[in-house]
Every structure is written in C-alpha cells, then in structure tokens.
Amino acid sequence: GQNIDQPTEMTATEGAIVQINCTYQTSGFNGLFWYQQHAGEAPTFLSYNVLDGLEEKGRFSSFLSRSKGYSYLLLKELQMKDSASYLCAVPGAAGNKLTFGGGTRVLVKP
Amino acid sequence: DSGVTQTPKHLITATGQRVTLRCSPRSGDLSVYWYQQSLDQGLQFLIQYYNGEERAKGNILERFSAQQFPDLHSELNLSSLELGDSALYFCASSSSGASGNLDEQFFGPGTRLTVL
C-alpha cells in the first residue's frame, strides 16, 4: 500500500519562505507530485519529481530524497494568493492513479 | 482553465436517489480519472478509464459505477445515495494512462454533491 504524511496547517507572513514536508511509503516508487488547491477549486499541478534533488520553478521549488522517502515543497516570496492547500501525491505501481496526502493548508498573513 | 469540463457544477438531491456526473477530458487525452474529496477523507481516487476501458480501481463503492464512451467523455453514476456521499467529485484527464508512463493529470472544476 501507500502512505503519505504531511502537516495539516502552516502559517507564514507575506514575503517569507515556507517549507512543506511530505513523507511517503510506497511499494514501487514512480515519482512524486505536488498540487496546489484553493478552497473549493480544482487541484492544479505544481511539480513532479522522480530523481533526487531540488527542482526550481520560479518562486516554487520541490525537493526529493528517494532513500529517505521524503519530499518538500518550498514557497519563496510568499504572496497572499499562495494561501491554499498543498497536496503531495504518489502514483500507483500500475496506471496513473494518484494517492494523495491529506494536504497542508498554508495561510499567508500580511 | 484546465480544459477538463464537468457538469453539473452543483447537485442537491435526497438520500436513496441516483445521480450521474459527467466529465469531458482535455482534447486528445485518453485517460479519465474520478476522485472524491470530502472534508474528513481528503482526495480519494475512485476509478480510471483509458480509451474506453477500466484501467485502475480505488476504493469505489459498489453503489458507484463509471464508464467512458467512444468520444472519451465519462460518466460517474452514484446510486442509493447516503448522507456520507456528500462531497466534491473531481474528474481529471491525462494524455496517457498506461503502466509506467506517467504524466500530469489535469483536474476539472468538480461537481459539488449535497445529499439531504
């Protein structure tokens, strides 16, 4: 089976940096996805990591360590619009079904 | 706008009833996925179709069924509805869906189902 853990909620100040951790246990690793979801809206793709290391994409970066079963999403220069839930997800061994973590709700304060 | 459309946007019905949710994938996408998101369960995978055939199944109840039609749109049928079925139902699509071939899933805006 697959198990994903991430913190429930985080609060940060506008302009600051926040790191959202995700630990996973999965049989047969096929990469890890991060999605952003604003309340009541559809999840939108942020990143996909399959190799170890840091991938930077503008203000957002994602890191993966396969040996540790660990990933993080780094949000820099936080803006009010970044207030959302951030979902960590791993695909299954067969097909593309995604198993999602419970999501981390990030609240950005002025 | 992801290019995935879902109808209806909102649905309010009573316990015991049956409803059908509809999804049209992005142009060219062969895979359709259905997910359920409730407050206490998070985003849960229900079922995947690839080019008309069932490809993967999650914790989908026997009261629920889905299909993908030749034009690649998909429908999720929920029957004998219970209060606990109230949730957001998302459809997602991707260009592939074959094992070992991963790509990004694009999510539709969702259907909010309320069972009273």
PDB file of C-alpha atoms in Angstrom:
ATOM      1  CA  GLY A   1       0.000   0.000   0.000  1.00  0.00           C
ATOM      2  CA  GLN A   2       0.882   3.640   0.052  1.00  0.00           C
ATOM      3  CA  ASN A   3       1.036   6.037   2.961  1.00  0.00           C
ATOM      4  CA  ILE A   4       1.651   9.773   2.785  1.00  0.00           C
ATOM      5  CA  ASP A   5       2.098  12.200   5.659  1.00  0.00           C
ATOM      6  CA  GLN A   6       2.192  15.974   5.576  1.00  0.00           C
ATOM      7  CA  PRO A   7       1.439  18.628   8.184  1.00  0.00           C
ATOM      8  CA  THR A   8      -2.152  19.777   8.421  1.00  0.00           C
ATOM      9  CA  GLU A   9      -1.600  23.502   8.557  1.00  0.00           C
ATOM     10  CA  MET A  10       1.120  26.137   8.378  1.00  0.00           C
ATOM     11  CA  THR A  11       1.056  29.895   8.786  1.00  0.00           C
ATOM     12  CA  ALA A  12       3.577  32.317   7.314  1.00  0.00           C
ATOM     13  CA  THR A  13       3.977  36.010   6.624  1.00  0.00           C
ATOM     14  CA  GLU A  14       3.773  37.656   3.236  1.00  0.00           C
ATOM     15  CA  GLY A  15       7.235  37.829   1.656  1.00  0.00           C
ATOM     16  CA  ALA A  16       8.595  34.986   3.784  1.00  0.00           C
ATOM     17  CA  ILE A  17       9.536  31.407   2.896  1.00  0.00           C
ATOM     18  CA  VAL A  18       7.628  28.287   3.867  1.00  0.00           C
ATOM     19  CA  GLN A  19       8.700  24.659   3.529  1.00  0.00           C
ATOM     20  CA  ILE A  20       6.045  21.958   3.369  1.00  0.00           C
ATOM     21  CA  ASN A  21       7.325  18.488   4.145  1.00  0.00           C
ATOM     22  CA  CYS A  22       5.944  15.224   2.851  1.00  0.00           C
ATOM     23  CA  THR A  23       6.989  11.728   3.834  1.00  0.00           C
ATOM     24  CA  TYR A  24       5.780   8.706   1.937  1.00  0.00           C
ATOM     25  CA  GLN A  25       5.860   4.941   1.968  1.00  0.00           C
ATOM     26  CA  THR A  26       5.139   3.205  -1.276  1.00  0.00           C
ATOM     27  CA  SER A  27       5.843  -0.119  -2.944  1.00  0.00           C
ATOM     28  CA  GLY A  28       7.489   0.740  -6.231  1.00  0.00           C
ATOM     29  CA  PHE A  29       8.353   4.412  -6.498  1.00  0.00           C
ATOM     30  CA  ASN A  30       7.194   6.235  -9.635  1.00  0.00           C
ATOM     31  CA  GLY A  31       7.838   9.808  -8.667  1.00  0.00           C
ATOM     32  CA  LEU A  32       6.059  12.362  -6.533  1.00  0.00           C
ATOM     33  CA  PHE A  33       3.670  15.150  -7.460  1.00  0.00           C
ATOM     34  CA  TRP A  34       2.798  18.419  -5.756  1.00  0.00           C
ATOM     35  CA  TYR A  35      -0.527  20.088  -6.426  1.00  0.00           C
ATOM     36  CA  GLN A  36      -1.970  23.380  -5.227  1.00  0.00           C
ATOM     37  CA  GLN A  37      -5.651  23.607  -4.376  1.00  0.00           C
ATOM     38  CA  HIS A  38      -7.543  26.753  -3.451  1.00  0.00           C
ATOM     39  CA  ALA A  39     -10.663  26.172  -1.369  1.00  0.00           C
ATOM     40  CA  GLY A  40     -13.495  24.743  -3.441  1.00  0.00           C
ATOM     41  CA  GLU A  41     -11.431  24.697  -6.619  1.00  0.00           C
ATOM     42  CA  ALA A  42      -9.632  22.059  -8.659  1.00  0.00           C
ATOM     43  CA  PRO A  43      -6.103  20.961  -7.796  1.00  0.00           C
ATOM     44  CA  THR A  44      -3.507  22.418 -10.156  1.00  0.00           C
ATOM     45  CA  PHE A  45      -0.162  20.827 -10.952  1.00  0.00           C
ATOM     46  CA  LEU A  46       2.957  22.360  -9.432  1.00  0.00           C
ATOM     47  CA  SER A  47       5.757  19.832  -9.829  1.00  0.00           C
ATOM     48  CA  TYR A  48       6.770  16.245 -10.478  1.00  0.00           C
ATOM     49  CA  ASN A  49       9.998  14.804  -9.073  1.00  0.00           C
ATOM     50  CA  VAL A  50      11.330  11.392  -9.996  1.00  0.00           C
ATOM     51  CA  LEU A  51      15.047  11.891  -9.355  1.00  0.00           C
ATOM     52  CA  ASP A  52      16.745  13.026  -6.160  1.00  0.00           C
ATOM     53  CA  GLY A  53      17.492  16.689  -5.771  1.00  0.00           C
ATOM     54  CA  LEU A  54      15.981  20.115  -5.990  1.00  0.00           C
ATOM     55  CA  GLU A  55      13.951  21.379  -8.913  1.00  0.00           C
ATOM     56  CA  GLU A  56      13.282  25.087  -9.055  1.00  0.00           C
ATOM     57  CA  LYS A  57      10.378  26.659 -10.870  1.00  0.00           C
ATOM     58  CA  GLY A  58      10.108  30.364 -10.191  1.00  0.00           C
ATOM     59  CA  ARG A  59       9.065  31.009  -6.586  1.00  0.00           C
ATOM     60  CA  PHE A  60       8.301  27.329  -6.044  1.00  0.00           C
ATOM     61  CA  SER A  61      10.879  24.567  -5.649  1.00  0.00           C
ATOM     62  CA  SER A  62      10.458  20.879  -4.913  1.00  0.00           C
ATOM     63  CA  PHE A  63      12.981  18.503  -3.403  1.00  0.00           C
ATOM     64  CA  LEU A  64      13.074  14.733  -3.350  1.00  0.00           C
ATOM     65  CA  SER A  65      15.106  12.152  -1.444  1.00  0.00           C
ATOM     66  CA  ARG A  66      14.102   8.656  -2.523  1.00  0.00           C
ATOM     67  CA  SER A  67      16.293   6.932   0.054  1.00  0.00           C
ATOM     68  CA  LYS A  68      14.562   8.832   2.853  1.00  0.00           C
ATOM     69  CA  GLY A  69      11.058   8.689   1.403  1.00  0.00           C
ATOM     70  CA  TYR A  70      10.910  12.443   1.753  1.00  0.00           C
ATOM     71  CA  SER A  71       9.995  15.457  -0.290  1.00  0.00           C
ATOM     72  CA  TYR A  72       9.402  19.109   0.388  1.00  0.00           C
ATOM     73  CA  LEU A  73       7.820  22.000  -1.421  1.00  0.00           C
ATOM     74  CA  LEU A  74       9.459  25.377  -0.873  1.00  0.00           C
ATOM     75  CA  LEU A  75       7.439  28.509  -1.432  1.00  0.00           C
ATOM     76  CA  LYS A  76       9.513  31.700  -1.590  1.00  0.00           C
ATOM     77  CA  GLU A  77       8.495  35.367  -1.503  1.00  0.00           C
ATOM     78  CA  LEU A  78       5.066  34.383  -0.265  1.00  0.00           C
ATOM     79  CA  GLN A  79       2.087  36.244  -1.647  1.00  0.00           C
ATOM     80  CA  MET A  80      -1.450  36.403  -0.279  1.00  0.00           C
ATOM     81  CA  LYS A  81      -2.652  34.388  -3.261  1.00  0.00           C
ATOM     82  CA  ASP A  82      -0.445  31.494  -2.133  1.00  0.00           C
ATOM     83  CA  SER A  83      -2.920  30.812   0.683  1.00  0.00           C
ATOM     84  CA  ALA A  84      -4.162  27.379  -0.350  1.00  0.00           C
ATOM     85  CA  SER A  85      -3.825  23.682   0.362  1.00  0.00           C
ATOM     86  CA  TYR A  86      -0.747  21.927  -0.989  1.00  0.00           C
ATOM     87  CA  LEU A  87      -1.160  18.251  -1.785  1.00  0.00           C
ATOM     88  CA  CYS A  88       1.604  15.710  -2.036  1.00  0.00           C
ATOM     89  CA  ALA A  89       0.752  12.679  -4.190  1.00  0.00           C
ATOM     90  CA  VAL A  90       2.367   9.488  -5.414  1.00  0.00           C
ATOM     91  CA  PRO A  91       1.253   7.413  -8.391  1.00  0.00           C
ATOM     92  CA  GLY A  92       0.473   3.728  -8.144  1.00  0.00           C
ATOM     93  CA  ALA A  93       2.679   0.979  -9.479  1.00  0.00           C
ATOM     94  CA  ALA A  94       0.246   0.278 -12.303  1.00  0.00           C
ATOM     95  CA  GLY A  95      -1.577   3.006 -14.143  1.00  0.00           C
ATOM     96  CA  ASN A  96      -1.562   6.619 -13.097  1.00  0.00           C
ATOM     97  CA  LYS A  97      -3.910   6.661 -10.119  1.00  0.00           C
ATOM     98  CA  LEU A  98      -2.680   9.150  -7.568  1.00  0.00           C
ATOM     99  CA  THR A  99      -2.687   8.619  -3.828  1.00  0.00           C
ATOM    100  CA  PHE A 100      -2.854  11.996  -2.125  1.00  0.00           C
ATOM    101  CA  GLY A 101      -1.749  13.096   1.277  1.00  0.00           C
ATOM    102  CA  GLY A 102      -4.247  14.943   3.424  1.00  0.00           C
ATOM    103  CA  GLY A 103      -2.914  18.279   2.230  1.00  0.00           C
ATOM    104  CA  THR A 104      -1.218  21.126   4.050  1.00  0.00           C
ATOM    105  CA  ARG A 105      -3.260  24.278   4.404  1.00  0.00           C
ATOM    106  CA  VAL A 106      -0.992  27.314   4.161  1.00  0.00           C
ATOM    107  CA  LEU A 107      -2.256  30.613   5.476  1.00  0.00           C
ATOM    108  CA  VAL A 108      -0.323  33.689   4.387  1.00  0.00           C
ATOM    109  CA  LYS A 109      -0.755  36.694   6.681  1.00  0.00           C
ATOM    110  CA  PRO A 110       0.031  40.312   5.841  1.00  0.00           C
TER     111      PRO A 110
ATOM    112  CA  ASP B   1      -8.818  26.645 -17.182  1.00  0.00           C
ATOM    113  CA  SER B   2      -7.517  23.071 -17.374  1.00  0.00           C
ATOM    114  CA  GLY B   3      -9.566  22.131 -20.425  1.00  0.00           C
ATOM    115  CA  VAL B   4     -11.459  19.478 -18.468  1.00  0.00           C
ATOM    116  CA  THR B   5     -15.168  20.177 -18.114  1.00  0.00           C
ATOM    117  CA  GLN B   6     -17.586  18.753 -15.599  1.00  0.00           C
ATOM    118  CA  THR B   7     -21.331  19.062 -15.275  1.00  0.00           C
ATOM    119  CA  PRO B   8     -23.261  19.865 -13.268  1.00  0.00           C
ATOM    120  CA  LYS B   9     -21.353  22.262 -11.029  1.00  0.00           C
ATOM    121  CA  HIS B  10     -23.704  21.705  -8.116  1.00  0.00           C
ATOM    122  CA  LEU B  11     -26.155  18.918  -7.375  1.00  0.00           C
ATOM    123  CA  ILE B  12     -28.549  18.675  -4.458  1.00  0.00           C
ATOM    124  CA  THR B  13     -30.542  15.508  -4.000  1.00  0.00           C
ATOM    125  CA  ALA B  14     -32.102  13.267  -1.377  1.00  0.00           C
ATOM    126  CA  THR B  15     -30.972  10.037   0.215  1.00  0.00           C
ATOM    127  CA  GLY B  16     -31.775   6.960  -1.830  1.00  0.00           C
ATOM    128  CA  GLN B  17     -31.641   8.805  -5.130  1.00  0.00           C
ATOM    129  CA  ARG B  18     -29.392   8.217  -8.134  1.00  0.00           C
ATOM    130  CA  VAL B  19     -27.316  10.848  -9.928  1.00  0.00           C
ATOM    131  CA  THR B  20     -24.984  10.992 -12.910  1.00  0.00           C
ATOM    132  CA  LEU B  21     -21.935  13.202 -13.092  1.00  0.00           C
ATOM    133  CA  ARG B  22     -20.405  13.968 -16.443  1.00  0.00           C
ATOM    134  CA  CYS B  23     -16.842  14.737 -17.480  1.00  0.00           C
ATOM    135  CA  SER B  24     -15.247  15.718 -20.775  1.00  0.00           C
ATOM    136  CA  PRO B  25     -11.455  15.337 -20.848  1.00  0.00           C
ATOM    137  CA  ARG B  26      -8.998  17.693 -22.488  1.00  0.00           C
ATOM    138  CA  SER B  27      -8.838  17.341 -26.230  1.00  0.00           C
ATOM    139  CA  GLY B  28      -6.574  14.414 -27.066  1.00  0.00           C
ATOM    140  CA  ASP B  29      -6.443  12.948 -23.565  1.00  0.00           C
ATOM    141  CA  LEU B  30      -7.261   9.248 -23.432  1.00  0.00           C
ATOM    142  CA  SER B  31      -7.359   8.741 -19.669  1.00  0.00           C
ATOM    143  CA  VAL B  32     -10.063   9.886 -17.310  1.00  0.00           C
ATOM    144  CA  TYR B  33      -9.848   9.610 -13.538  1.00  0.00           C
ATOM    145  CA  TRP B  34     -12.515  10.152 -10.911  1.00  0.00           C
ATOM    146  CA  TYR B  35     -11.722  11.383  -7.402  1.00  0.00           C
ATOM    147  CA  GLN B  36     -13.876  12.084  -4.373  1.00  0.00           C
ATOM    148  CA  GLN B  37     -12.979  14.807  -1.905  1.00  0.00           C
ATOM    149  CA  SER B  38     -14.791  15.035   1.382  1.00  0.00           C
ATOM    150  CA  LEU B  39     -13.825  17.087   4.416  1.00  0.00           C
ATOM    151  CA  ASP B  40     -12.759  14.134   6.520  1.00  0.00           C
ATOM    152  CA  GLN B  41     -11.261  11.908   3.812  1.00  0.00           C
ATOM    153  CA  GLY B  42      -9.234  14.191   1.611  1.00  0.00           C
ATOM    154  CA  LEU B  43      -8.850  13.489  -2.091  1.00  0.00           C
ATOM    155  CA  GLN B  44      -9.502   9.822  -2.808  1.00  0.00           C
ATOM    156  CA  PHE B  45      -9.035   8.019  -6.119  1.00  0.00           C
ATOM    157  CA  LEU B  46     -12.135   6.178  -7.310  1.00  0.00           C
ATOM    158  CA  ILE B  47     -11.551   4.798 -10.780  1.00  0.00           C
ATOM    159  CA  GLN B  48      -9.588   5.301 -14.019  1.00  0.00           C
ATOM    160  CA  TYR B  49     -10.570   4.674 -17.624  1.00  0.00           C
ATOM    161  CA  TYR B  50      -8.203   4.593 -20.541  1.00  0.00           C
ATOM    162  CA  ASN B  51      -9.560   4.763 -24.074  1.00  0.00           C
ATOM    163  CA  GLY B  52     -12.878   3.266 -23.033  1.00  0.00           C
ATOM    164  CA  GLU B  53     -11.590   0.524 -20.763  1.00  0.00           C
ATOM    165  CA  GLU B  54     -11.331   0.393 -16.999  1.00  0.00           C
ATOM    166  CA  ARG B  55      -7.648   0.655 -16.070  1.00  0.00           C
ATOM    167  CA  ALA B  56      -7.457   1.024 -12.291  1.00  0.00           C
ATOM    168  CA  LYS B  57      -9.848   0.935  -9.391  1.00  0.00           C
ATOM    169  CA  GLY B  58      -9.609   2.536  -5.982  1.00  0.00           C
ATOM    170  CA  ASN B  59     -11.934   2.368  -3.015  1.00  0.00           C
ATOM    171  CA  ILE B  60     -15.033   2.809  -5.108  1.00  0.00           C
ATOM    172  CA  LEU B  61     -18.271   1.664  -3.528  1.00  0.00           C
ATOM    173  CA  GLU B  62     -20.414  -0.944  -5.266  1.00  0.00           C
ATOM    174  CA  ARG B  63     -23.193   1.664  -5.402  1.00  0.00           C
ATOM    175  CA  PHE B  64     -20.953   3.719  -7.689  1.00  0.00           C
ATOM    176  CA  SER B  65     -20.129   2.907 -11.293  1.00  0.00           C
ATOM    177  CA  ALA B  66     -18.496   4.671 -14.189  1.00  0.00           C
ATOM    178  CA  GLN B  67     -17.946   4.336 -17.884  1.00  0.00           C
ATOM    179  CA  GLN B  68     -16.048   6.032 -20.673  1.00  0.00           C
ATOM    180  CA  PHE B  69     -17.749   6.449 -24.004  1.00  0.00           C
ATOM    181  CA  PRO B  70     -16.297   6.252 -27.550  1.00  0.00           C
ATOM    182  CA  ASP B  71     -15.988  10.051 -27.669  1.00  0.00           C
ATOM    183  CA  LEU B  72     -13.907   9.711 -24.449  1.00  0.00           C
ATOM    184  CA  HIS B  73     -16.272  11.568 -22.166  1.00  0.00           C
ATOM    185  CA  SER B  74     -17.011   9.777 -18.930  1.00  0.00           C
ATOM    186  CA  GLU B  75     -19.914   9.471 -16.534  1.00  0.00           C
ATOM    187  CA  LEU B  76     -19.896   8.575 -12.861  1.00  0.00           C
ATOM    188  CA  ASN B  77     -23.134   7.085 -11.579  1.00  0.00           C
ATOM    189  CA  LEU B  78     -23.909   7.220  -7.886  1.00  0.00           C
ATOM    190  CA  SER B  79     -26.930   5.293  -6.642  1.00  0.00           C
ATOM    191  CA  SER B  80     -28.752   4.676  -3.356  1.00  0.00           C
ATOM    192  CA  LEU B  81     -27.197   7.894  -2.151  1.00  0.00           C
ATOM    193  CA  GLU B  82     -26.359   8.344   1.516  1.00  0.00           C
ATOM    194  CA  LEU B  83     -25.586  11.457   3.527  1.00  0.00           C
ATOM    195  CA  GLY B  84     -21.922  10.458   3.592  1.00  0.00           C
ATOM    196  CA  ASP B  85     -21.714  10.647  -0.185  1.00  0.00           C
ATOM    197  CA  SER B  86     -21.861  14.420   0.011  1.00  0.00           C
ATOM    198  CA  ALA B  87     -18.526  15.569  -1.390  1.00  0.00           C
ATOM    199  CA  LEU B  88     -16.729  17.262  -4.237  1.00  0.00           C
ATOM    200  CA  TYR B  89     -16.257  14.887  -7.159  1.00  0.00           C
ATOM    201  CA  PHE B  90     -13.372  15.697  -9.454  1.00  0.00           C
ATOM    202  CA  CYS B  91     -12.613  14.328 -12.848  1.00  0.00           C
ATOM    203  CA  ALA B  92      -9.063  14.511 -14.197  1.00  0.00           C
ATOM    204  CA  SER B  93      -7.550  13.609 -17.530  1.00  0.00           C
ATOM    205  CA  SER B  94      -4.117  12.836 -18.891  1.00  0.00           C
ATOM    206  CA  SER B  95      -2.772  12.041 -22.310  1.00  0.00           C
ATOM    207  CA  SER B  96      -1.651   8.544 -21.403  1.00  0.00           C
ATOM    208  CA  GLY B  97      -2.500   6.124 -18.665  1.00  0.00           C
ATOM    209  CA  ALA B  98      -0.509   3.060 -19.479  1.00  0.00           C
ATOM    210  CA  SER B  99       1.534   1.493 -16.733  1.00  0.00           C
ATOM    211  CA  GLY B 100       4.992   3.003 -16.407  1.00  0.00           C
ATOM    212  CA  ASN B 101       4.094   6.017 -18.489  1.00  0.00           C
ATOM    213  CA  LEU B 102       3.381   8.940 -16.192  1.00  0.00           C
ATOM    214  CA  ASP B 103       2.211  12.379 -16.996  1.00  0.00           C
ATOM    215  CA  GLU B 104       0.443  15.248 -15.347  1.00  0.00           C
ATOM    216  CA  GLN B 105      -3.241  14.960 -14.559  1.00  0.00           C
ATOM    217  CA  PHE B 106      -5.418  17.959 -15.289  1.00  0.00           C
ATOM    218  CA  PHE B 107      -8.384  18.390 -12.992  1.00  0.00           C
ATOM    219  CA  GLY B 108     -11.821  19.649 -13.858  1.00  0.00           C
ATOM    220  CA  PRO B 109     -13.660  22.198 -11.682  1.00  0.00           C
ATOM    221  CA  GLY B 110     -15.563  19.477  -9.845  1.00  0.00           C
ATOM    222  CA  THR B 111     -19.185  18.702  -9.053  1.00  0.00           C
ATOM    223  CA  ARG B 112     -20.327  19.511  -5.542  1.00  0.00           C
ATOM    224  CA  LEU B 113     -22.854  16.877  -4.471  1.00  0.00           C
ATOM    225  CA  THR B 114     -25.055  17.516  -1.479  1.00  0.00           C
ATOM    226  CA  VAL B 115     -27.238  14.672  -0.228  1.00  0.00           C
ATOM    227  CA  LEU B 116     -30.000  15.769   2.122  1.00  0.00           C
TER     228      LEU B 116
END
